[in-house]
Structures are given as C-alpha cells and as structure tokens.
Coordinates of C-alpha atoms and ligand atoms in Angstrom, one line a residue:
X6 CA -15.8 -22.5 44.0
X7 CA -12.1 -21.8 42.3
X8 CA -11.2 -24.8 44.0
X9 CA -13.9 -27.2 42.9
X10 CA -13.8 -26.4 39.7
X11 CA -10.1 -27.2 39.3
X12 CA -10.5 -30.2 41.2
X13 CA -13.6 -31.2 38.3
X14 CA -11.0 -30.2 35.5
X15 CA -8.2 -32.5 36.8
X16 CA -11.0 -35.8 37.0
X17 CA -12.7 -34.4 33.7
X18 CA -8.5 -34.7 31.8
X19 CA -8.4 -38.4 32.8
X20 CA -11.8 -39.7 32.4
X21 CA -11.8 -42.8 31.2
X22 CA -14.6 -45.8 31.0
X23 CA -14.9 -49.1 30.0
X24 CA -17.9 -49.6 27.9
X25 CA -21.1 -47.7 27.0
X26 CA -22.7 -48.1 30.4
X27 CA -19.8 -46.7 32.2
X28 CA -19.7 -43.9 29.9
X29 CA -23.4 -43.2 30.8
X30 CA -23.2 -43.2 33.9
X31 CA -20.1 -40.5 33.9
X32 CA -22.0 -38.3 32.1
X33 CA -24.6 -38.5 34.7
X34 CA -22.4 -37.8 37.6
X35 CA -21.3 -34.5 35.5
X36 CA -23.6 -33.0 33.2
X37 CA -27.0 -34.2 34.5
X38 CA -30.1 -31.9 35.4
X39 CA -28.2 -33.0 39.2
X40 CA -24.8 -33.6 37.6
X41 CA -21.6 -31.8 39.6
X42 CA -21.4 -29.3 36.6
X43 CA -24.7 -28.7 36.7
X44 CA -24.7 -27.9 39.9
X45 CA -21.6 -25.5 40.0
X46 CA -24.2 -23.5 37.5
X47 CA -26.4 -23.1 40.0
X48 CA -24.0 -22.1 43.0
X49 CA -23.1 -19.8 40.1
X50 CA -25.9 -16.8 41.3
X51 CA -23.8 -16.8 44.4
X52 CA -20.9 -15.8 43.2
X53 CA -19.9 -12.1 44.5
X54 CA -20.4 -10.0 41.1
X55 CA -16.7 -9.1 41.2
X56 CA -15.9 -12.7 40.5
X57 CA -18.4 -13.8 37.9
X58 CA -16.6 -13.0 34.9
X59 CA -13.7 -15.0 35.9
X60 CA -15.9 -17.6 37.6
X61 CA -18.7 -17.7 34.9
X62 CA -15.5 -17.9 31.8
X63 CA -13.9 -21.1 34.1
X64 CA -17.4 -22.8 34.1
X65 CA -18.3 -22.6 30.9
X66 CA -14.8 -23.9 30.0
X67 CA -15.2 -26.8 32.5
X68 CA -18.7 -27.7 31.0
X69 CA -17.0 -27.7 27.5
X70 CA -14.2 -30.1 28.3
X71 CA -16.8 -32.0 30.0
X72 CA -18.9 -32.5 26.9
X73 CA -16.0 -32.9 24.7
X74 CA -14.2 -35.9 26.4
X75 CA -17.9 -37.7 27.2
X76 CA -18.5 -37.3 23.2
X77 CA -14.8 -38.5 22.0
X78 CA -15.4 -41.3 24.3
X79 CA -18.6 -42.0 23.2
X80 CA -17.6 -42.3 19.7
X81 CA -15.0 -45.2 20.4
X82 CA -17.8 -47.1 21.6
X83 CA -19.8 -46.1 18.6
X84 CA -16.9 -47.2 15.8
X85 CA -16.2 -50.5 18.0
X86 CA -20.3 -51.2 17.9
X87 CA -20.3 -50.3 14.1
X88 CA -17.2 -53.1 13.9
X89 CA -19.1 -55.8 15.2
X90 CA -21.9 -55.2 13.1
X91 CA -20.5 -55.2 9.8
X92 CA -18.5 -58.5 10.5
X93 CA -21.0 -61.0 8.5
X94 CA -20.1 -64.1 9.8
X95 CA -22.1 -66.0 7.6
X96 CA -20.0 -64.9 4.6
X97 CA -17.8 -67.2 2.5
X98 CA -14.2 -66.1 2.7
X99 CA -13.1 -63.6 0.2
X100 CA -12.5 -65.0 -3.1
X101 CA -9.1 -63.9 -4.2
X102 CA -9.0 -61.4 -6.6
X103 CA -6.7 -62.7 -9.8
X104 CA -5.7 -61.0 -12.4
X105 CA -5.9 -61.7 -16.2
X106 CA -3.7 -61.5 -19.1
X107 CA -3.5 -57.9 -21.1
X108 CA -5.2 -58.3 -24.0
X109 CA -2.2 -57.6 -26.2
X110 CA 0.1 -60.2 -24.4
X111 CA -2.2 -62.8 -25.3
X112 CA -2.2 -61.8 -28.8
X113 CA 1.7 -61.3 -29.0
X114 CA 2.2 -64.6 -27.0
X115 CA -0.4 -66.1 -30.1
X116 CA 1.7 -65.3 -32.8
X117 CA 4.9 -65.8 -31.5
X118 CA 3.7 -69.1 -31.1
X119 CA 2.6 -69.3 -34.4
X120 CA 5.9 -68.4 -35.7
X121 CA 7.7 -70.5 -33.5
X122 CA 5.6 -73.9 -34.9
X123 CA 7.9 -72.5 -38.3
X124 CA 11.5 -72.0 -36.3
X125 CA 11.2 -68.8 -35.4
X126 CA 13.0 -67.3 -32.1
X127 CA 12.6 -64.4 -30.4
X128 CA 15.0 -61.3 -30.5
X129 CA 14.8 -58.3 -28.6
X130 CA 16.1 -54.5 -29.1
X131 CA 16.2 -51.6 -27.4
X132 CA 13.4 -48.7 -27.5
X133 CA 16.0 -46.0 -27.0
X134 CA 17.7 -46.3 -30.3
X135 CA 20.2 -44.2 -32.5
X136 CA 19.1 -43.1 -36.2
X137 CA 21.4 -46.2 -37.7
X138 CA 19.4 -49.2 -36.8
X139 CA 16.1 -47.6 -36.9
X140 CA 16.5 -46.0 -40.3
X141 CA 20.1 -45.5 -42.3
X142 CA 20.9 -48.9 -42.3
X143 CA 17.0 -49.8 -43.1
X144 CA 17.8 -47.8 -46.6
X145 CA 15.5 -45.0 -45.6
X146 CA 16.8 -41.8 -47.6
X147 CA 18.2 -38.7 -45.8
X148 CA 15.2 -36.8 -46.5
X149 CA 12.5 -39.5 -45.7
X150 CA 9.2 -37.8 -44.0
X151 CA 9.4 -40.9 -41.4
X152 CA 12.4 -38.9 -39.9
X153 CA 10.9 -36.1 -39.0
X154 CA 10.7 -34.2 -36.0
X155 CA 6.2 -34.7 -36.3
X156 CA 6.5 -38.8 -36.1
X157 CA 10.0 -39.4 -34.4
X158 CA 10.4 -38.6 -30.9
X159 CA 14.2 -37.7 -30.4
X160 CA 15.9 -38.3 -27.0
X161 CA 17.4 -34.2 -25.8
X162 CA 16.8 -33.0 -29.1
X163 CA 19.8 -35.1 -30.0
X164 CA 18.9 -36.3 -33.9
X165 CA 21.0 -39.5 -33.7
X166 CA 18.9 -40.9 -30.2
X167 CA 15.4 -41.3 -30.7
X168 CA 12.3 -43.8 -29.3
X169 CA 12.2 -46.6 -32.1
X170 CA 9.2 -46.0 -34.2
X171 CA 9.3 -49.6 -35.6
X172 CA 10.9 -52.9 -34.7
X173 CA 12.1 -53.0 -37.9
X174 CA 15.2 -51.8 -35.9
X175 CA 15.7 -55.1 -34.5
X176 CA 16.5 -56.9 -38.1
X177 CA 19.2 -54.5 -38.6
X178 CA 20.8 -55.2 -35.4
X179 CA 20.1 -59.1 -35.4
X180 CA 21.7 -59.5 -38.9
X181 CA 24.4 -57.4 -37.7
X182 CA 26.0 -59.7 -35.5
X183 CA 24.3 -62.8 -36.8
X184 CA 25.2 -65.1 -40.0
X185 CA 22.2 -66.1 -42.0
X186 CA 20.3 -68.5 -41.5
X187 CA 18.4 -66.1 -39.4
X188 CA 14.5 -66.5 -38.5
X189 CA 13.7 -64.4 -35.8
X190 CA 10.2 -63.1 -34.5
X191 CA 10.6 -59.6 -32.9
X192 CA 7.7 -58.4 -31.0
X193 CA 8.0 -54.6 -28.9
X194 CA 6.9 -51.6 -28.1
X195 CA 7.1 -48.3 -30.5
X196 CA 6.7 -45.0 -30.2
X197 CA 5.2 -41.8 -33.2
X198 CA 4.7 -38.6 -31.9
X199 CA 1.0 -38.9 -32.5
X200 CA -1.8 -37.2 -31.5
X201 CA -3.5 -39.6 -28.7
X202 CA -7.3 -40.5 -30.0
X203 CA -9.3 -43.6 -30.4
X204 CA -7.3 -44.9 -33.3
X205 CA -4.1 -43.5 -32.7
X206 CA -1.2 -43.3 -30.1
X207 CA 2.0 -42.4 -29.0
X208 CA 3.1 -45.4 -28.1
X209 CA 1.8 -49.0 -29.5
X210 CA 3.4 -53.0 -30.2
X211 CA 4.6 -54.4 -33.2
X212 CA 5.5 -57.8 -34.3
X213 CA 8.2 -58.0 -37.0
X214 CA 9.3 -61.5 -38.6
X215 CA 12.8 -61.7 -40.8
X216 CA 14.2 -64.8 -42.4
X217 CA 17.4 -64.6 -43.8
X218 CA 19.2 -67.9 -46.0
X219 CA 20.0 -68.9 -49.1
X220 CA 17.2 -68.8 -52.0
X221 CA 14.5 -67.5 -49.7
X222 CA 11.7 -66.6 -52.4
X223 CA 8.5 -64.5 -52.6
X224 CA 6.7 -67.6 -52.7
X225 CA 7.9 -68.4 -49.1
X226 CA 7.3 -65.2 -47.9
X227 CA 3.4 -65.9 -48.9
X228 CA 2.9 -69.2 -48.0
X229 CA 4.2 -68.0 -44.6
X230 CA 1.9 -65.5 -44.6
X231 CA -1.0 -68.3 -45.6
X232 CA -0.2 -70.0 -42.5
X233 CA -0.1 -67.5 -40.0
X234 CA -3.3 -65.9 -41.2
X235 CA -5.1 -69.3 -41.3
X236 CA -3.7 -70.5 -37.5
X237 CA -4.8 -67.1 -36.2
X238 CA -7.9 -66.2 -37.8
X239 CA -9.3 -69.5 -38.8
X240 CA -8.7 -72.2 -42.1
X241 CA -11.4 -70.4 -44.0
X242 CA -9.3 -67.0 -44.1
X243 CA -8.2 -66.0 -47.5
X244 CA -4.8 -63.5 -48.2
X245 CA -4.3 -61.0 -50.6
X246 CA -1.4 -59.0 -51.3
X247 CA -0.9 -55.2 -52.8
X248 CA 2.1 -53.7 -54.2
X249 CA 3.1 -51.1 -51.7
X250 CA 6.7 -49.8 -50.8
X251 CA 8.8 -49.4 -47.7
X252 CA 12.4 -48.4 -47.9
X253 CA 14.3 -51.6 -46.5
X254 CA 12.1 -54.3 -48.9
X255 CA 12.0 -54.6 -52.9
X256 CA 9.1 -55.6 -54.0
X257 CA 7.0 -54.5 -50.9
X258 CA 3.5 -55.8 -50.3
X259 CA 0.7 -55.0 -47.7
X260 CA -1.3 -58.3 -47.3
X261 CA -5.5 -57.8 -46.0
X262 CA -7.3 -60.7 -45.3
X263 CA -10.9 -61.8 -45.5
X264 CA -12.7 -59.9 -43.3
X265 CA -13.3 -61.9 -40.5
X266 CA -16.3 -60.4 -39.2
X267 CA -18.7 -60.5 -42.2
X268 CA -16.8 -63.6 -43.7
X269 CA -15.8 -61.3 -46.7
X270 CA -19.3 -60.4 -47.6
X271 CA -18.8 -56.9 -46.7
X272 CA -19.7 -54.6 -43.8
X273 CA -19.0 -51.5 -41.6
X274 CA -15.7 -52.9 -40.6
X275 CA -14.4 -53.8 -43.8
X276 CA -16.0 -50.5 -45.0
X277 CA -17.7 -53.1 -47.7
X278 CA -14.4 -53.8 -49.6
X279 CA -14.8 -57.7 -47.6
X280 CA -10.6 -57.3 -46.8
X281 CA -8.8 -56.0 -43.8
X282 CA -5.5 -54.6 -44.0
X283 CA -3.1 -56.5 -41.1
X284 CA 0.7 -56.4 -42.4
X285 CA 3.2 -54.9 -44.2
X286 CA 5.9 -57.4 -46.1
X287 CA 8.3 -57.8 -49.0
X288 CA 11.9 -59.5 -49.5
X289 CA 14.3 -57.9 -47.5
X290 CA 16.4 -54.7 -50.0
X291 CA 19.8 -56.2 -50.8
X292 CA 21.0 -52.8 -49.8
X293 CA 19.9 -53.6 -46.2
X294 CA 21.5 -57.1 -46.2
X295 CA 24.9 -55.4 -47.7
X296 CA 24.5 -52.7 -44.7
X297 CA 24.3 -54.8 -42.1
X298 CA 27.2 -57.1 -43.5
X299 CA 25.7 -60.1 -45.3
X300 CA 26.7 -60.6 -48.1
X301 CA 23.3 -60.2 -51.2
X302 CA 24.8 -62.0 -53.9
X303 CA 24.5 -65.0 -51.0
X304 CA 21.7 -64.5 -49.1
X305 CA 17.8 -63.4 -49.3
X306 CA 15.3 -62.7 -47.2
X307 CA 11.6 -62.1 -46.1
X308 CA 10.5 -59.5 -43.6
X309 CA 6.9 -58.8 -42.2
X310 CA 6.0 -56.4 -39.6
X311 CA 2.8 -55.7 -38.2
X312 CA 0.8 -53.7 -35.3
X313 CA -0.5 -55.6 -32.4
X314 CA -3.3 -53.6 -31.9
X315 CA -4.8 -53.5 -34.9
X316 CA -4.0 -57.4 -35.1
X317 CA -6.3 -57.6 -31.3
X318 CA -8.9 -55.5 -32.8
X319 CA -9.8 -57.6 -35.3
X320 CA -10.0 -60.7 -33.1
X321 CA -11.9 -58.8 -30.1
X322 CA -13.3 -55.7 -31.7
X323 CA -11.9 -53.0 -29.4
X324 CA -13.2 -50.1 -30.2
X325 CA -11.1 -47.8 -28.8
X326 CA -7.1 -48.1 -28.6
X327 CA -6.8 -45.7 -25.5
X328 CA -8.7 -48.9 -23.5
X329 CA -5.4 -50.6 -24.0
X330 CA -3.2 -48.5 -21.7
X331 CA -5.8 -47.5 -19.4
X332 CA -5.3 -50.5 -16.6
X333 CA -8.9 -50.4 -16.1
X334 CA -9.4 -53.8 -14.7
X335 CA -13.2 -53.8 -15.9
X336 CA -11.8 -53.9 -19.6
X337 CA -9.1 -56.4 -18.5
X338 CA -11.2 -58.7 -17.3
X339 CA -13.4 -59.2 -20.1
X340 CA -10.1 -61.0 -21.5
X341 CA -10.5 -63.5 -18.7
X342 CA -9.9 -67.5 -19.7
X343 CA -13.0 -69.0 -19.6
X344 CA -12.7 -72.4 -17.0
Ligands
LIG413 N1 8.2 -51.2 -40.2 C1 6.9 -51.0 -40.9 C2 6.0 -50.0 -40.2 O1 6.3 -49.7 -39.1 C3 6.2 -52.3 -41.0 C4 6.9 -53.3 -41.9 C5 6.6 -53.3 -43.3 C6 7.8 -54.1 -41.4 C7 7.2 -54.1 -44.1 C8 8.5 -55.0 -42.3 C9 8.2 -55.0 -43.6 O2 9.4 -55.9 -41.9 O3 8.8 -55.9 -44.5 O4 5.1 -49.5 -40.8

C-alpha cells in the first residue's frame, strides 16, 4: 500500500495536461467515486491497525496534493478562458490618450505673448535665492514684515538663502548685468510659507514686467497696462489704478479691472464693487536702479508684477487653487483645445 501510494505521489508532482478536457479526465483517473485515490481509501479498512496512523496520515496527504495540483491547473485554463473572452474584437483601436496643457501654462504662454507683441523677452532667475536680489537691493528696509521667518522660507535656517517669494528678484539681477534699454517679461514660480487652503499656497507663479530707458513715464507704464488688459480680457475692459506702495517702486499703483464676469455691473465675484484687483505696478525706485548699477539721473523705468493664478481665475473661474497642483487629469482636461 506504502508503495502505491508513493508511486501516486511521484505521477501526482508532474501532472500535467493540455487543455480542459485533459484536465477532466485526470481528475477522473484520481479522485473519482472509482478514481485510484479513491480507491486506496477503500483498501484503507485493510490496513493492519498498527499501520493506520501512518497509512491513513500518507493518504490523506496524497489526496490533498491531488486536489491541489488538479485545482492550480484548473485555474490556468480558467484565466486563459477569461482572456479570450474579454478580447472584443469588434472594438476600434484604443484612442490614444493625450495630454493637455496646464491651465497656468496657457495663461503664462498668453501674456508673454502679449508682452512680446510690445518687445518684451523673457528672463529667467533662480528660485533658490540669497536675501540681495530678492529684497536689499529691491529697497526693502531691514525690518520689513515680508522678511520674516512667517512668509519667507529660508534654505538651513541660513537668513541670506531663501525660496524667492516674488520674481521681482529677477529685475534686480537682469539690470545688474544689463545696460538699459531693458524690457523683459519674467514669469516663475514663488514660494510664502503659507498656510495651504483654497485661496492660498505655498508655492504659486508670477509674472513680473520691467522696462528700463531713458524718459520712461507713468503714462507708459498705463497705456501698457491698457493694452495688456484689453488683449487678454477683451476691448471692452476698463483699468483703474490705486495708490498703493511697495518698497522697490515710487509712486506705486495696484490696477483692478472691470470685472469681467458681470461686465462691471457688480456681483458675487467683484463682491459688487464691479473691479477686480490683478496687478501690482509703479515706476521702478531710483534707489533700486542706483543698486543695481544704473545710473537714475539717466534712466527710468516701469515694473508690474502679477500672480498667475489669480490672473487664470478670472478667465476660467477656478474655484479652488489646490486644483492647480493636484495633477488630476479630470481638471486638466477640462483645459482641453477645442478642434
Ligand atoms: N512683487 C510684488 C508682490 O509679490 C508684486 C509687484 C508689485 C511687482 C509692484 C512689481 C511691482 O514689479 O512694480 O506682491
């Protein structure tokens, strides 16, 4: 009995078939009312009760491996039937998938084009900046609140390397190595250590515009500023500009513009003032000219900066900034060109 039921275990290890029948009929041969297994079972009264336990513990072991190899087998032919059924050969071929423009590249690439149709070029910076070019040379006082520890993010607790919280930074290097006349559009990202929530976050793009030359006037600044709000948001946009103040320009404006939802009639969006808020402006501090060596009895200058968020909310109403960085491709593809 020993002997058979060793001899079952060595065919039982290398079972194999070749297809569903096959497999059938193997498990027939074995584990059948008449199977060999079966059958072993029912020698299995014979057995001398000295050897049952020994006898009975190899059977049960043989009928196991039995079942186990017939039911791994069986599931080969089971995933290789599912296979063929899910192949729909009547489908078209997959459509590839493409992607689609972020949201806030198509609204930086807008304006830069804007500002190009006026001779302006792009200039870049770096992120990782030292305290010079993002705010002592910018005029900003020693003890200005925008240098502290609660909106700058500092690189190893080092004060002089920090994340650039505007691109106002790029001016100051630009005019540095660069002889007026200079008309340069700077688009990047910035960084405040802000709390992350639907209108705010840590990280987020600005767009900052600088000519430098001789006799550049306020009224160029704004009739820029009538241009590029007219190309982007339409011919029937109106400007308006408020006194404000920001270290590196004297006077300093913040310019809103018609509210281009309601038309300037007034609504929840404009909280019924009519005017949006999009940029800060004003004519570049001689100070900052004289700190980043051109000369300010010479030269003048215009700068504007402005967030590219805020600029893409008010063309495609997002209400939430997080949706930005979130890479969900449902969002992204709401952006798609229509063809
Ligand atoms: N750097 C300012 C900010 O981050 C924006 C700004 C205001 C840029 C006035 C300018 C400017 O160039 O003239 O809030």
């Amino acid at each position: 009995m020993l002997e058979k039921i060793n001899n079952l275990k060595e065919q039982i290890s290398s079972l194999q078939a070749a297809n569903a029948d096959a497999l059938e009929a193997l498990r027939i041969k074995y584990l059948s009312k008449k199977g060999e297994i079966t059958s072993l079972f029912n020698d299995f009264r014979n057995v001398p009760n000295e050897q049952k336990k020994e006898i009975g513990q190899k059977l049960n072991e043989l009928k196991n491996l039995a079942t186990e190899k017939i039911n791994s087998l069986k599931e080969i032919f089971e995933d290789k039937n599912d296979d063929a059924n899910a192949i729909d050969l009547t489908r078209s071929a997959a459509p590839y998938s493409v992607g689609t423009r972020h949201p806030l590249s198509l609204v930086k690439n807008e304006i830069v084009e804007i500002f190009s149709r006026l001779g302006f070029t792009i200039a870049e910076g770096p992120e990782v900046e030292d305290d010079w070019h993002v705010f002592s040379s910018l005029n900003f006082a020693e003890d200005h609140p925008a240098r502290d520890m609660q909106d700058t993010f500092f690189i190893q607790s080092n004060p002089d390397i920090l994340l650039r919280t505007h691109t106002s930074s790029v001016q100051s290097r630009v005019m540095e190595c660069t002889q007026p006349p200079i008309r340069i559009i700077c688009p990047g990202r910035v960084y405040r250590n802000e709390a992350i929530s639907y209108r705010a976050h840590c990280f987020f793009h600005q767009l900052e515009a600088l000519y430098v030359d001789k006799n550049v006037s306020f009224a160029d600044l704004k009739q820029t500023l009538l241009y590029f709000a007219r190309e982007l948001f339409g011919q029937d946009t109106k400007i308006r500009l408020r006194p404000s103040y920001f270290p590196f320009t004297e006077p300093s404006a913040e310019m809103d513009i018609s509210c281009n939802l309601c038309g300037g009639k007034g609504c929840n969006f404009c909280k019924h003032t009519g005017w949006v808020e999009i940029l800060g402006c004003g004519m570049v501090d001689p100070n900052v000219l004289d700190s980043c060596g051109i000369d300010s009895k010479e030269y003048s200058g215009f700068a504007l900066g402005m967030g590219i968020e805020r600029i893409t909310n008010l063309k495609y109403q997002v209400k939430d900034l997080r949706m930005f960085s979130e890479n969900d491709v449902r969002f992204l593809e709401e952006f798609k060109p229509a063809h």
